[in-house]
CSV table of C-alpha atoms and ligand atoms in Angstrom, one decimal:
chain,number,residue,atom,x,y,z
A,1,MET,CA,-9.9,-5.2,18.6
A,2,GLY,CA,-11.5,-2.3,18.5
A,3,ASN,CA,-14.3,-1.1,16.3
A,4,THR,CA,-13.2,-2.8,13.1
A,5,SER,CA,-16.3,-1.7,11.0
A,6,SER,CA,-15.5,1.9,11.5
A,7,GLY,CA,-14.8,3.8,8.2
A,8,LYS,CA,-11.8,5.8,9.7
A,9,VAL,CA,-8.2,4.7,9.7
A,10,PHE,CA,-6.9,3.0,13.0
A,11,THR,CA,-4.6,0.4,14.4
A,12,PRO,CA,-4.8,-1.7,17.1
A,13,THR,CA,-2.3,-1.4,20.0
A,14,ILE,CA,1.0,-3.5,19.6
A,15,GLU,CA,0.0,-6.1,22.2
A,16,GLU,CA,-3.0,-6.8,19.9
A,17,ILE,CA,-0.8,-7.6,17.1
A,18,ILE,CA,0.6,-11.3,17.0
A,19,GLU,CA,4.2,-11.6,17.0
A,20,LYS,CA,5.6,-12.0,13.6
A,21,ILE,CA,7.7,-14.8,12.3
A,22,GLU,CA,9.2,-15.0,8.8
A,23,GLU,CA,8.3,-18.0,6.9
A,24,PRO,CA,9.7,-19.9,3.8
A,25,ARG,CA,7.6,-20.4,0.9
A,26,ASP,CA,5.8,-23.7,0.4
A,27,VAL,CA,6.1,-24.7,-3.1
A,28,ASP,CA,3.2,-26.9,-3.2
A,29,CYS,CA,0.8,-24.3,-2.0
A,30,LEU,CA,2.2,-21.9,-4.9
A,31,GLU,CA,1.3,-24.5,-7.4
A,32,LYS,CA,-2.4,-24.6,-5.9
A,33,VAL,CA,-2.4,-20.7,-5.8
A,34,ALA,CA,-1.3,-20.6,-9.5
A,35,LYS,CA,-4.5,-23.0,-10.4
A,36,ILE,CA,-6.8,-21.0,-8.2
A,37,ILE,CA,-5.5,-17.8,-10.3
A,38,ALA,CA,-6.1,-19.5,-13.5
A,39,GLN,CA,-9.6,-20.3,-12.5
A,40,SER,CA,-10.6,-17.0,-11.2
A,41,ASN,CA,-11.9,-14.2,-13.2
A,42,HIS,CA,-12.9,-11.3,-10.4
A,43,ILE,CA,-9.7,-11.1,-8.4
A,44,VAL,CA,-9.5,-8.6,-5.4
A,45,VAL,CA,-5.9,-7.8,-4.5
A,46,ILE,CA,-5.1,-6.2,-1.2
A,47,THR,CA,-1.8,-4.7,-0.8
A,48,GLY,CA,0.5,-2.7,1.4
A,49,ALA,CA,3.8,-1.3,1.9
A,50,GLY,CA,5.7,-4.8,1.8
A,51,LEU,CA,5.0,-4.8,-2.2
A,52,SER,CA,7.2,-1.8,-2.5
A,53,THR,CA,10.2,-2.9,-0.5
A,54,GLU,CA,11.6,-4.4,-3.5
A,55,SER,CA,11.4,-1.0,-5.3
A,56,GLY,CA,13.6,0.3,-2.4
A,57,ILE,CA,10.8,1.9,-0.3
A,58,SER,CA,10.9,0.8,3.4
A,59,ASP,CA,7.7,-0.7,5.0
A,60,PHE,CA,6.4,0.3,8.4
A,61,ARG,CA,6.3,-2.4,10.6
A,62,THR,CA,9.3,-4.8,9.9
A,63,LYS,CA,11.8,-4.9,12.9
A,64,SER,CA,14.8,-2.5,12.5
A,65,SER,CA,14.6,-1.6,8.8
A,66,GLY,CA,10.8,-0.4,8.8
A,67,LEU,CA,10.0,3.1,8.9
A,68,TYR,CA,8.4,3.1,12.4
A,69,ASP,CA,11.8,1.8,13.7
A,70,ASN,CA,13.6,4.8,11.9
A,71,LEU,CA,11.9,7.8,13.2
A,72,GLN,CA,14.1,8.8,16.3
A,73,LYS,CA,15.6,11.8,14.5
A,74,PHE,CA,12.2,13.4,14.8
A,75,ASN,CA,11.6,13.0,18.6
A,76,LEU,CA,8.1,11.9,18.2
A,77,PRO,CA,6.0,10.9,21.0
A,78,ASN,CA,5.2,7.8,19.3
A,79,PRO,CA,5.9,6.4,15.7
A,80,THR,CA,2.3,6.7,14.5
A,81,ALA,CA,2.4,10.4,15.5
A,82,ILE,CA,4.0,11.1,12.2
A,83,PHE,CA,0.4,10.5,10.5
A,84,ASP,CA,-1.5,12.1,13.4
A,85,LEU,CA,-3.4,15.3,12.5
A,86,ASP,CA,-3.1,17.0,15.7
A,87,PHE,CA,0.7,16.3,15.9
A,88,PHE,CA,0.9,17.7,12.4
A,89,LYS,CA,-0.8,20.7,12.9
A,90,GLN,CA,1.7,21.5,15.8
A,91,ASP,CA,4.7,20.3,13.9
A,92,PRO,CA,4.4,19.5,10.2
A,93,TYR,CA,8.1,18.9,9.5
A,94,PRO,CA,8.5,15.1,10.4
A,95,PHE,CA,5.6,14.4,8.1
A,96,TYR,CA,7.2,16.5,5.0
A,97,ALA,CA,10.8,14.8,5.8
A,98,LEU,CA,9.2,11.6,5.2
A,99,ALA,CA,7.3,12.7,2.3
A,100,LYS,CA,10.3,13.9,0.7
A,101,GLU,CA,11.9,10.5,1.3
A,102,LEU,CA,8.7,8.7,0.0
A,103,ILE,CA,7.8,10.6,-3.2
A,104,GLY,CA,11.8,10.4,-4.1
A,105,LYS,CA,13.5,12.2,-6.9
A,106,GLU,CA,11.9,11.7,-10.6
A,107,GLY,CA,12.5,7.9,-11.5
A,108,GLN,CA,14.0,7.0,-8.0
A,109,TYR,CA,11.2,4.3,-7.2
A,110,LEU,CA,10.3,2.0,-10.1
A,111,PRO,CA,7.7,-0.7,-9.9
A,112,ASN,CA,8.8,-4.3,-9.2
A,113,THR,CA,7.7,-7.8,-10.1
A,114,GLY,CA,4.8,-7.8,-7.5
A,115,HIS,CA,3.3,-4.7,-9.1
A,116,TYR,CA,3.7,-6.0,-12.7
A,117,PHE,CA,2.2,-9.2,-11.5
A,118,ILE,CA,-1.3,-7.2,-10.6
A,119,ARG,CA,-0.9,-5.6,-13.8
A,120,LEU,CA,-0.8,-8.9,-15.7
A,121,LEU,CA,-4.1,-9.9,-13.7
A,122,GLU,CA,-5.4,-6.9,-15.3
A,123,GLN,CA,-4.0,-7.6,-18.6
A,124,HIS,CA,-5.8,-11.2,-18.4
A,125,GLY,CA,-9.1,-9.8,-17.5
A,126,LYS,CA,-9.0,-11.4,-13.9
A,127,LEU,CA,-8.4,-8.2,-11.8
A,128,LEU,CA,-11.7,-6.9,-10.2
A,129,ARG,CA,-9.8,-4.1,-8.0
A,130,ASN,CA,-6.4,-3.4,-6.3
A,131,PHE,CA,-7.0,-2.0,-2.8
A,132,THR,CA,-4.0,-0.5,-2.0
A,133,GLN,CA,-2.9,1.1,1.3
A,134,ASN,CA,0.1,2.4,-0.4
A,135,ILE,CA,0.8,6.0,-1.0
A,136,ASP,CA,3.8,5.7,-3.4
A,137,GLY,CA,1.7,5.8,-6.4
A,138,LEU,CA,4.0,2.9,-8.1
A,139,GLU,CA,0.7,0.9,-9.2
A,140,PHE,CA,0.2,3.6,-11.9
A,141,LYS,CA,3.6,3.2,-13.3
A,142,THR,CA,3.0,-0.1,-14.7
A,143,GLY,CA,0.3,1.3,-16.9
A,144,ILE,CA,-2.5,-0.3,-14.8
A,145,ASP,CA,-6.1,1.5,-15.3
A,146,ARG,CA,-6.8,3.9,-12.6
A,147,SER,CA,-10.2,2.7,-12.2
A,148,LYS,CA,-8.9,-0.5,-11.0
A,149,VAL,CA,-7.2,0.9,-8.2
A,150,VAL,CA,-8.6,2.3,-4.9
A,151,GLN,CA,-5.8,4.2,-2.9
A,152,CYS,CA,-7.3,3.4,0.5
A,153,HIS,CA,-5.0,5.5,2.5
A,154,GLY,CA,-5.0,8.3,0.0
A,155,THR,CA,-2.1,9.9,-2.1
A,156,PHE,CA,0.8,12.3,-2.6
A,157,GLU,CA,-0.7,13.4,-5.9
A,158,THR,CA,-3.0,16.2,-4.5
A,159,ALA,CA,-2.8,18.2,-1.6
A,160,THR,CA,-5.4,20.4,0.4
A,161,CYS,CA,-4.9,23.7,2.7
A,162,LEU,CA,-6.3,22.6,6.1
A,163,ASN,CA,-7.7,26.3,6.5
A,164,CYS,CA,-9.5,27.0,3.0
A,165,SER,CA,-9.6,23.8,1.3
A,166,THR,CA,-7.7,25.0,-1.7
A,167,LYS,CA,-6.3,22.3,-3.8
A,168,TYR,CA,-2.6,21.8,-4.8
A,169,SER,CA,-1.0,19.5,-7.2
A,170,LEU,CA,1.9,17.2,-6.5
A,171,ASP,CA,4.4,19.7,-8.3
A,172,PHE,CA,3.7,22.3,-5.7
A,173,MET,CA,4.5,19.8,-3.1
A,174,LYS,CA,7.7,18.8,-4.5
A,175,GLN,CA,8.7,22.6,-5.0
A,176,CYS,CA,8.3,23.2,-1.3
A,177,LEU,CA,10.1,19.9,-0.4
A,178,GLY,CA,13.1,20.6,-2.9
A,179,LEU,CA,12.2,17.9,-5.3
A,180,LEU,CA,11.4,20.2,-8.1
A,181,SER,CA,13.3,23.4,-9.3
A,182,ILE,CA,11.3,26.7,-9.2
A,183,ASN,CA,12.6,29.1,-12.1
A,184,GLY,CA,15.5,26.8,-12.7
A,185,SER,CA,16.7,26.6,-9.2
A,186,THR,CA,16.1,23.9,-6.5
A,187,LYS,CA,16.4,24.6,-2.9
A,188,GLU,CA,17.5,21.4,-1.2
A,189,GLU,CA,15.8,22.3,2.3
A,190,ILE,CA,12.3,21.6,3.1
A,191,GLN,CA,9.9,24.5,3.2
A,192,ILE,CA,6.5,23.9,5.0
A,193,PRO,CA,3.9,23.9,2.0
A,194,LYS,CA,1.8,27.2,2.8
A,195,CYS,CA,-1.6,28.1,1.1
A,196,ASN,CA,-1.0,31.0,-1.5
A,197,LYS,CA,-4.4,32.2,-0.7
A,198,CYS,CA,-4.7,32.1,3.3
A,199,ASP,CA,-1.2,31.1,4.4
A,200,GLY,CA,-2.9,27.9,6.1
A,201,ILE,CA,-0.7,24.6,6.1
A,202,VAL,CA,-1.1,22.5,3.0
A,203,LYS,CA,-1.1,18.9,3.6
A,204,SER,CA,-0.8,16.1,1.0
A,205,ASP,CA,-4.1,14.0,0.8
A,206,VAL,CA,-2.6,11.0,2.5
A,207,VAL,CA,-5.2,9.7,5.1
A,208,PHE,CA,-4.0,10.2,8.7
A,209,PHE,CA,-5.0,8.1,11.7
A,210,GLY,CA,-8.5,8.9,12.7
A,211,GLU,CA,-9.3,10.5,9.2
A,212,ASP,CA,-11.9,9.1,7.0
A,213,LEU,CA,-11.1,6.9,3.9
A,214,PRO,CA,-11.5,8.3,0.4
A,215,GLU,CA,-15.1,7.9,-1.0
A,216,SER,CA,-13.9,5.3,-3.6
A,217,TYR,CA,-13.2,3.0,-0.8
A,218,PHE,CA,-16.9,3.1,0.4
A,219,GLN,CA,-18.0,3.0,-3.3
A,220,HIS,CA,-16.2,-0.3,-4.1
A,221,SER,CA,-15.1,-2.1,-1.1
A,222,LYS,CA,-18.6,-3.8,-0.1
A,223,SER,CA,-19.9,-4.7,-3.7
A,224,ASP,CA,-16.4,-6.0,-5.0
A,225,LEU,CA,-15.5,-8.4,-1.8
A,226,GLN,CA,-19.2,-9.8,-2.3
A,227,GLN,CA,-18.7,-10.4,-6.1
A,228,CYS,CA,-15.0,-11.4,-6.2
A,229,ASP,CA,-13.9,-15.0,-6.7
A,230,CYS,CA,-10.3,-14.8,-5.0
A,231,ILE,CA,-8.9,-12.5,-2.7
A,232,LEU,CA,-4.9,-11.8,-3.1
A,233,VAL,CA,-3.5,-10.1,-0.3
A,234,MET,CA,0.3,-8.9,-0.7
A,235,GLY,CA,2.8,-7.2,1.5
A,236,THR,CA,0.8,-6.0,4.4
A,237,SER,CA,0.6,-7.0,8.2
A,238,LEU,CA,-3.0,-6.4,8.0
A,239,ALA,CA,-2.5,-4.4,11.1
A,240,VAL,CA,-4.5,-1.4,10.3
A,241,TYR,CA,-8.2,-0.9,9.9
A,242,PRO,CA,-10.6,-0.8,8.0
A,243,VAL,CA,-8.5,-2.5,5.1
A,244,ALA,CA,-7.5,-5.3,7.6
A,245,SER,CA,-11.0,-6.4,7.6
A,246,LEU,CA,-11.5,-6.6,3.8
A,247,PRO,CA,-10.5,-10.4,3.6
A,248,ASN,CA,-13.1,-11.3,6.0
A,249,LYS,CA,-16.0,-9.5,3.8
A,250,SER,CA,-15.9,-12.1,0.9
A,251,ALA,CA,-18.4,-14.5,0.3
A,252,LYS,CA,-18.0,-17.7,2.6
A,253,GLY,CA,-15.9,-20.5,0.5
A,254,THR,CA,-14.0,-17.7,-1.6
A,255,PRO,CA,-10.4,-18.5,-1.7
A,256,LYS,CA,-8.1,-16.2,0.0
A,257,VAL,CA,-4.2,-16.2,-0.6
A,258,MET,CA,-1.7,-14.1,1.2
A,259,LEU,CA,1.8,-13.6,-0.4
A,260,ASN,CA,4.0,-12.1,2.5
A,261,ARG,CA,6.9,-12.9,4.5
A,262,GLU,CA,5.0,-13.4,7.7
A,263,ARG,CA,1.4,-14.4,8.7
A,264,GLY,CA,-1.0,-11.8,9.5
A,265,GLY,CA,-4.7,-11.0,10.1
A,266,VAL,CA,-6.8,-13.9,9.1
A,267,PHE,CA,-3.8,-15.9,7.7
A,268,THR,CA,-2.4,-17.0,11.2
A,269,LYS,CA,-2.3,-20.8,11.6
A,270,GLU,CA,-5.2,-20.6,14.0
A,271,ARG,CA,-7.4,-18.5,11.9
A,272,MET,CA,-7.2,-19.9,8.5
A,273,ASP,CA,-9.5,-22.5,7.0
A,274,GLU,CA,-9.5,-24.7,4.0
A,275,ASN,CA,-9.9,-22.0,1.5
A,276,ASP,CA,-7.0,-20.1,2.6
A,277,TYR,CA,-3.5,-20.2,1.3
A,278,PHE,CA,-0.2,-18.6,2.8
A,279,VAL,CA,2.8,-18.5,0.5
A,280,GLY,CA,5.9,-17.3,2.5
A,281,GLY,CA,9.0,-15.4,1.2
A,282,ASN,CA,9.5,-12.5,-1.0
A,283,ILE,CA,6.7,-11.3,-3.1
A,284,GLY,CA,8.7,-10.6,-6.2
A,285,GLU,CA,10.2,-14.4,-6.3
A,286,SER,CA,6.7,-15.7,-5.5
A,287,CYS,CA,5.2,-13.7,-8.6
A,288,LEU,CA,7.8,-14.7,-10.8
A,289,LEU,CA,7.1,-18.4,-9.9
A,290,LEU,CA,3.5,-17.7,-10.3
A,291,CYS,CA,4.2,-16.1,-13.7
A,292,GLU,CA,6.1,-19.1,-14.7
A,293,LYS,CA,3.2,-21.6,-13.7
A,294,LEU,CA,0.6,-19.5,-15.4
A,295,GLY,CA,2.6,-19.0,-18.6
A,296,TRP,CA,3.2,-15.2,-18.2
A,297,GLU,CA,7.0,-14.8,-18.2
A,298,LYS,CA,7.3,-13.6,-21.5
A,299,GLU,CA,4.6,-10.7,-21.0
A,300,LEU,CA,6.0,-10.0,-17.3
A,301,HIS,CA,9.3,-9.4,-19.1
A,302,GLN,CA,7.7,-7.2,-22.0
A,303,LEU,CA,6.1,-5.1,-19.4
A,304,GLN,CA,9.2,-4.8,-17.3
A,305,GLN,CA,11.3,-3.9,-20.4
A,306,LYS,CA,8.8,-1.1,-21.4
A,307,ASN,CA,9.1,0.7,-18.3
A,308,THR,CA,12.9,0.6,-17.7
B,1,OAD,P1,3.7,-2.9,7.3
B,1,OAD,O1,4.8,-2.5,7.3
B,1,OAD,O2,2.7,-3.1,8.5
B,1,OAD,O3,3.7,-4.4,6.8
B,1,OAD,C1,4.4,-4.9,5.5
B,1,OAD,C2,4.3,-6.4,5.4
B,1,OAD,O4,5.0,-6.8,4.4
B,1,OAD,C3,4.9,-7.2,6.6
B,1,OAD,O5,4.4,-8.2,7.2
B,1,OAD,C4,6.3,-7.5,6.0
B,1,OAD,O6,6.9,-8.9,6.7
B,1,OAD,C5,6.0,-7.9,4.8
B,1,OAD,N1,6.9,-7.7,3.6
B,1,OAD,C6,7.8,-6.4,3.4
B,1,OAD,N2,8.7,-6.5,2.5
B,1,OAD,C7,8.1,-7.8,1.8
B,1,OAD,C8,8.4,-8.5,0.5
B,1,OAD,N3,9.6,-8.0,-0.1
B,1,OAD,N4,7.8,-9.8,0.2
B,1,OAD,C9,6.9,-10.2,1.1
B,1,OAD,N5,6.5,-9.5,2.3
B,1,OAD,C10,7.2,-8.3,2.7
B,1,OAD,O7,2.7,-2.2,6.2
B,1,OAD,P2,1.4,-2.1,5.9
B,1,OAD,O8,0.6,-3.3,6.3
B,1,OAD,O9,1.1,-1.5,4.6
B,1,OAD,O10,-0.9,3.6,7.3
B,1,OAD,O11,0.9,-1.1,6.8
B,1,OAD,C11,-0.5,-0.4,6.7
B,1,OAD,C12,-0.6,1.1,7.2
B,1,OAD,O12,0.2,1.3,8.4
B,1,OAD,C13,0.1,2.0,6.3
B,1,OAD,O13,-0.6,2.1,5.2
B,1,OAD,C14,0.3,3.0,7.0
B,1,OAD,C15,0.9,2.5,8.1
B,1,OAD,O14,0.6,3.3,9.4
B,1,OAD,C16,-1.1,5.1,7.1
B,1,OAD,O15,-0.3,5.8,6.9
B,1,OAD,C17,-2.7,5.3,7.6
């Protein structure tokens, strides 16, 4: 499956991704998972786009509703070209149209039960780190400490001129995308973000295929995975490397849990061992049930109330 130890982001060919089948939730397994979480004090959480679907943001690979099945309007050579640097340099428009949708209007997307569950792990002193592949920033809207989150695939919060490396803010990007007013007026149409200094194209600091992951990934991934006493994988197909290889990097015998609609990566029936657990169904409901079993419902409710 390619060089899975590389520090650059890449995905296997579609033939290499095992066909996905949605699975119902196994309640007995959920019970065991709650016990594991209760006993763990250094949990590594690995998240993907499936964590944010219940906030109204599409994931990438779910058939028909996923982003990669809905990019026909851009006439791309292939769906992942939207995150390809060479393609972007030729035609940045498709990426920016998608960026506009993903960034959304102020307050359009809010964290859901899954995001708050991770915040609760932090509140209970159990969260070692959340390695997120998401670029929507919803983790931070729960109030989680920034040091607890590694944004493996970068962020929309900053942007960089591809020519002279001048840095730009999210507000600059929002103005170009017609999401924020300039001197009181908002232009709805997208203007390709251009550098004020050299007129180069300004690219959001989102990691494209073939680009290096951020420094924070390399700083934390090895030591955290060696140190953790539980791995919780939520809402990812585990199809994109190097993040997909993280669950394999823990010490032998470390419990690994996946909360996802379908199995992926090391959580396929053939690859799982006695310390691995798969809980199917929607993350929001699984997390709510886990909160009930852990006695955290009141705190969950309080967090949700605070942020609405
Ligand atoms: P995918 O779209 O590949 O996987 C999302 C997973 O979440 C799928 O297995 C869904 O079945 C599952 N899912 C969706 N909603 C769910 C829900 N409410 N409850 C439970 N499961 C749910 O997204 P990622 O794995 O995040 O990279 O994709 C990884 C990377 O591929 C992205 O970061 C992006 C993309 O190309 C880059 O842009 C570099």
